[in-house]
């Protein structure tokens, strides 16, 4: 039986684990200790920091793994790249993985290779009040930790008085000695899922985003198809192709964030892994294949066919359950939800007795719903009705 090493045991790694087991692979999960649901599902668990490439290599060699897989998180991508290089596994090379995880290296590569992106400047972590940088760029600006994911350490700053809060948010969410300050672009945020194999982009799926405005815009849901006009879609695809080439990413899923500003697509960032917040589920429904299976087969060095199964793409919507306040869950009642075959999935990450946080960042989610329809609007209506019928009681 072939063995697969999955980095992380959180809610976004659970489908990787269950799908890998369904495909007949022996699943090994590596993660720091914590209350992570993936631990109970894996065949074997190692409690280790997923950024520790040397320790992960020891595990990989001892277990004789055939592939290493990542989804929904960026922090372990460089370690994945090192394993792929050192052990000859299929996946992003270390140098490309580092560029895909470090936002400064990423932006530098974009600038050098003609990718359209927001103006930015590098700031040393010791600079606690980079007023001159912000004034030079022009408010509003975005402070970004270069090595985080899930929108951690990213804060919009409208005026000088807000800088100390943004600096603290960066410092609390980075291991790096630097961060970014970039121009805040006004427009419509959207994204794309893609996959690259042997230097060829096998598909590019632009999608719409539902965005929560916290410290910065945080995606809480997605939908496909995204009807923004053929010219903009083609511009999006050109910019993504340039961005993938600039970073040198290969043999992995791609998660891209864009903003449409004054009729042009700007690349905010891309990741060398599939997106979170239901994006793999969205892609699977849209094309009719199990995208988790494709991701796993790719990293295991198997032949992968990305041909859409559906003659006509399936419009669908994914949305997170988010709380307006922190508290302990007393009850989750779904008995009033109208039965509807268009509700593909309605799931919760918590149960009575667990705590939830007031939503500010992606990891604050406590559940997710996935719906389909003949149109995106129909799928959205099904989603909104079902969410309104769920009763979550907090103590």
PDB file of N, CA and C in Angstrom, residues 121-137 139 141 143 157 160 162-164 166-167 171 179-181:
ATOM      1  N   UNK A 121       6.107  48.268  -0.704  1.00  0.00           N
ATOM      2  CA  UNK A 121       7.451  48.499  -0.178  1.00  0.00           C
ATOM      3  C   UNK A 121       7.733  47.527   0.957  1.00  0.00           C
ATOM      4  N   UNK A 122       9.003  47.188   1.074  1.00  0.00           N
ATOM      5  CA  UNK A 122       9.500  46.316   2.140  1.00  0.00           C
ATOM      6  C   UNK A 122       9.706  47.134   3.411  1.00  0.00           C
ATOM      7  N   UNK A 123       9.367  46.539   4.574  1.00  0.00           N
ATOM      8  CA  UNK A 123       9.571  47.213   5.860  1.00  0.00           C
ATOM      9  C   UNK A 123      10.205  46.229   6.829  1.00  0.00           C
ATOM     10  N   UNK A 124      11.232  46.666   7.546  1.00  0.00           N
ATOM     11  CA  UNK A 124      11.876  45.834   8.550  1.00  0.00           C
ATOM     12  C   UNK A 124      10.949  45.668   9.746  1.00  0.00           C
ATOM     13  N   UNK A 125      10.924  44.470  10.332  1.00  0.00           N
ATOM     14  CA  UNK A 125      10.023  44.188  11.447  1.00  0.00           C
ATOM     15  C   UNK A 125      10.296  45.089  12.641  1.00  0.00           C
ATOM     16  N   UNK A 126      11.517  45.623  12.739  1.00  0.00           N
ATOM     17  CA  UNK A 126      11.852  46.508  13.862  1.00  0.00           C
ATOM     18  C   UNK A 126      11.230  47.885  13.736  1.00  0.00           C
ATOM     19  N   UNK A 127      10.741  48.219  12.550  1.00  0.00           N
ATOM     20  CA  UNK A 127      10.123  49.531  12.331  1.00  0.00           C
ATOM     21  C   UNK A 127       8.690  49.485  12.855  1.00  0.00           C
ATOM     22  N   UNK A 128       8.471  50.098  14.010  1.00  0.00           N
ATOM     23  CA  UNK A 128       7.168  50.024  14.665  1.00  0.00           C
ATOM     24  C   UNK A 128       6.197  51.103  14.196  1.00  0.00           C
ATOM     25  N   UNK A 129       6.683  52.045  13.397  1.00  0.00           N
ATOM     26  CA  UNK A 129       5.800  53.138  12.963  1.00  0.00           C
ATOM     27  C   UNK A 129       6.259  53.686  11.608  1.00  0.00           C
ATOM     28  N   UNK A 130       6.063  52.917  10.540  1.00  0.00           N
ATOM     29  CA  UNK A 130       6.556  53.312   9.210  1.00  0.00           C
ATOM     30  C   UNK A 130       5.657  54.355   8.535  1.00  0.00           C
ATOM     31  N   UNK A 131       5.537  55.498   9.181  1.00  0.00           N
ATOM     32  CA  UNK A 131       4.654  56.549   8.681  1.00  0.00           C
ATOM     33  C   UNK A 131       5.088  57.029   7.301  1.00  0.00           C
ATOM     34  N   UNK A 132       6.397  57.212   7.133  1.00  0.00           N
ATOM     35  CA  UNK A 132       6.887  57.738   5.860  1.00  0.00           C
ATOM     36  C   UNK A 132       6.591  56.780   4.705  1.00  0.00           C
ATOM     37  N   UNK A 133       6.694  55.486   4.965  1.00  0.00           N
ATOM     38  CA  UNK A 133       6.374  54.504   3.931  1.00  0.00           C
ATOM     39  C   UNK A 133       4.908  54.636   3.529  1.00  0.00           C
ATOM     40  N   UNK A 134       4.043  54.735   4.509  1.00  0.00           N
ATOM     41  CA  UNK A 134       2.607  54.840   4.239  1.00  0.00           C
ATOM     42  C   UNK A 134       2.282  56.128   3.479  1.00  0.00           C
ATOM     43  N   UNK A 135       2.914  57.216   3.877  1.00  0.00           N
ATOM     44  CA  UNK A 135       2.660  58.495   3.205  1.00  0.00           C
ATOM     45  C   UNK A 135       3.189  58.482   1.781  1.00  0.00           C
ATOM     46  N   UNK A 136       4.316  57.812   1.594  1.00  0.00           N
ATOM     47  CA  UNK A 136       4.888  57.718   0.250  1.00  0.00           C
ATOM     48  C   UNK A 136       3.968  56.908  -0.678  1.00  0.00           C
ATOM     49  N   UNK A 137       3.403  55.824  -0.145  1.00  0.00           N
ATOM     50  CA  UNK A 137       2.496  54.996  -0.946  1.00  0.00           C
ATOM     51  C   UNK A 137       1.150  55.684  -1.114  1.00  0.00           C
ATOM     52  N   UNK A 139      -2.394  56.689   1.558  1.00  0.00           N
ATOM     53  CA  UNK A 139      -3.476  55.957   2.222  1.00  0.00           C
ATOM     54  C   UNK A 139      -4.684  55.793   1.289  1.00  0.00           C
ATOM     55  N   UNK A 141      -3.589  51.907   2.877  1.00  0.00           N
ATOM     56  CA  UNK A 141      -2.566  50.910   2.559  1.00  0.00           C
ATOM     57  C   UNK A 141      -2.932  49.599   3.242  1.00  0.00           C
ATOM     58  N   UNK A 143      -1.113  46.432   5.371  1.00  0.00           N
ATOM     59  CA  UNK A 143       0.039  45.820   6.038  1.00  0.00           C
ATOM     60  C   UNK A 143      -0.101  44.310   5.895  1.00  0.00           C
ATOM     61  N   UNK A 157      -5.073  49.961   6.595  1.00  0.00           N
ATOM     62  CA  UNK A 157      -4.773  51.158   7.391  1.00  0.00           C
ATOM     63  C   UNK A 157      -5.220  52.393   6.610  1.00  0.00           C
ATOM     64  N   UNK A 160      -2.651  57.401   9.878  1.00  0.00           N
ATOM     65  CA  UNK A 160      -1.447  57.123  10.672  1.00  0.00           C
ATOM     66  C   UNK A 160      -1.769  56.549  12.041  1.00  0.00           C
ATOM     67  N   UNK A 162      -3.746  54.381  12.902  1.00  0.00           N
ATOM     68  CA  UNK A 162      -4.047  52.950  12.867  1.00  0.00           C
ATOM     69  C   UNK A 162      -2.805  52.086  12.655  1.00  0.00           C
ATOM     70  N   UNK A 163      -1.663  52.711  12.444  1.00  0.00           N
ATOM     71  CA  UNK A 163      -0.434  51.960  12.157  1.00  0.00           C
ATOM     72  C   UNK A 163      -0.015  51.044  13.304  1.00  0.00           C
ATOM     73  N   UNK A 164       0.004  51.492  14.569  1.00  0.00           N
ATOM     74  CA  UNK A 164       0.446  50.600  15.652  1.00  0.00           C
ATOM     75  C   UNK A 164      -0.354  49.288  15.722  1.00  0.00           C
ATOM     76  N   UNK A 166      -1.819  47.755  13.216  1.00  0.00           N
ATOM     77  CA  UNK A 166      -1.437  46.935  12.065  1.00  0.00           C
ATOM     78  C   UNK A 166      -0.064  46.303  12.277  1.00  0.00           C
ATOM     79  N   UNK A 167       0.865  47.049  12.857  1.00  0.00           N
ATOM     80  CA  UNK A 167       2.202  46.510  13.128  1.00  0.00           C
ATOM     81  C   UNK A 167       2.114  45.358  14.121  1.00  0.00           C
ATOM     82  N   UNK A 171       3.304  41.478  13.624  1.00  0.00           N
ATOM     83  CA  UNK A 171       4.271  40.835  14.520  1.00  0.00           C
ATOM     84  C   UNK A 171       3.688  39.599  15.188  1.00  0.00           C
ATOM     85  N   UNK A 179       8.116  42.746   6.661  1.00  0.00           N
ATOM     86  CA  UNK A 179       6.725  42.672   6.216  1.00  0.00           C
ATOM     87  C   UNK A 179       6.532  43.638   5.065  1.00  0.00           C
ATOM     88  N   UNK A 180       5.322  43.648   4.522  1.00  0.00           N
ATOM     89  CA  UNK A 180       5.018  44.491   3.377  1.00  0.00           C
ATOM     90  C   UNK A 180       4.007  45.563   3.742  1.00  0.00           C
ATOM     91  N   UNK A 181       4.156  46.702   3.098  1.00  0.00           N
ATOM     92  CA  UNK A 181       3.099  47.698   3.061  1.00  0.00           C
ATOM     93  C   UNK A 181       2.826  47.949   1.587  1.00  0.00           C
TER      94      UNK A 181
END
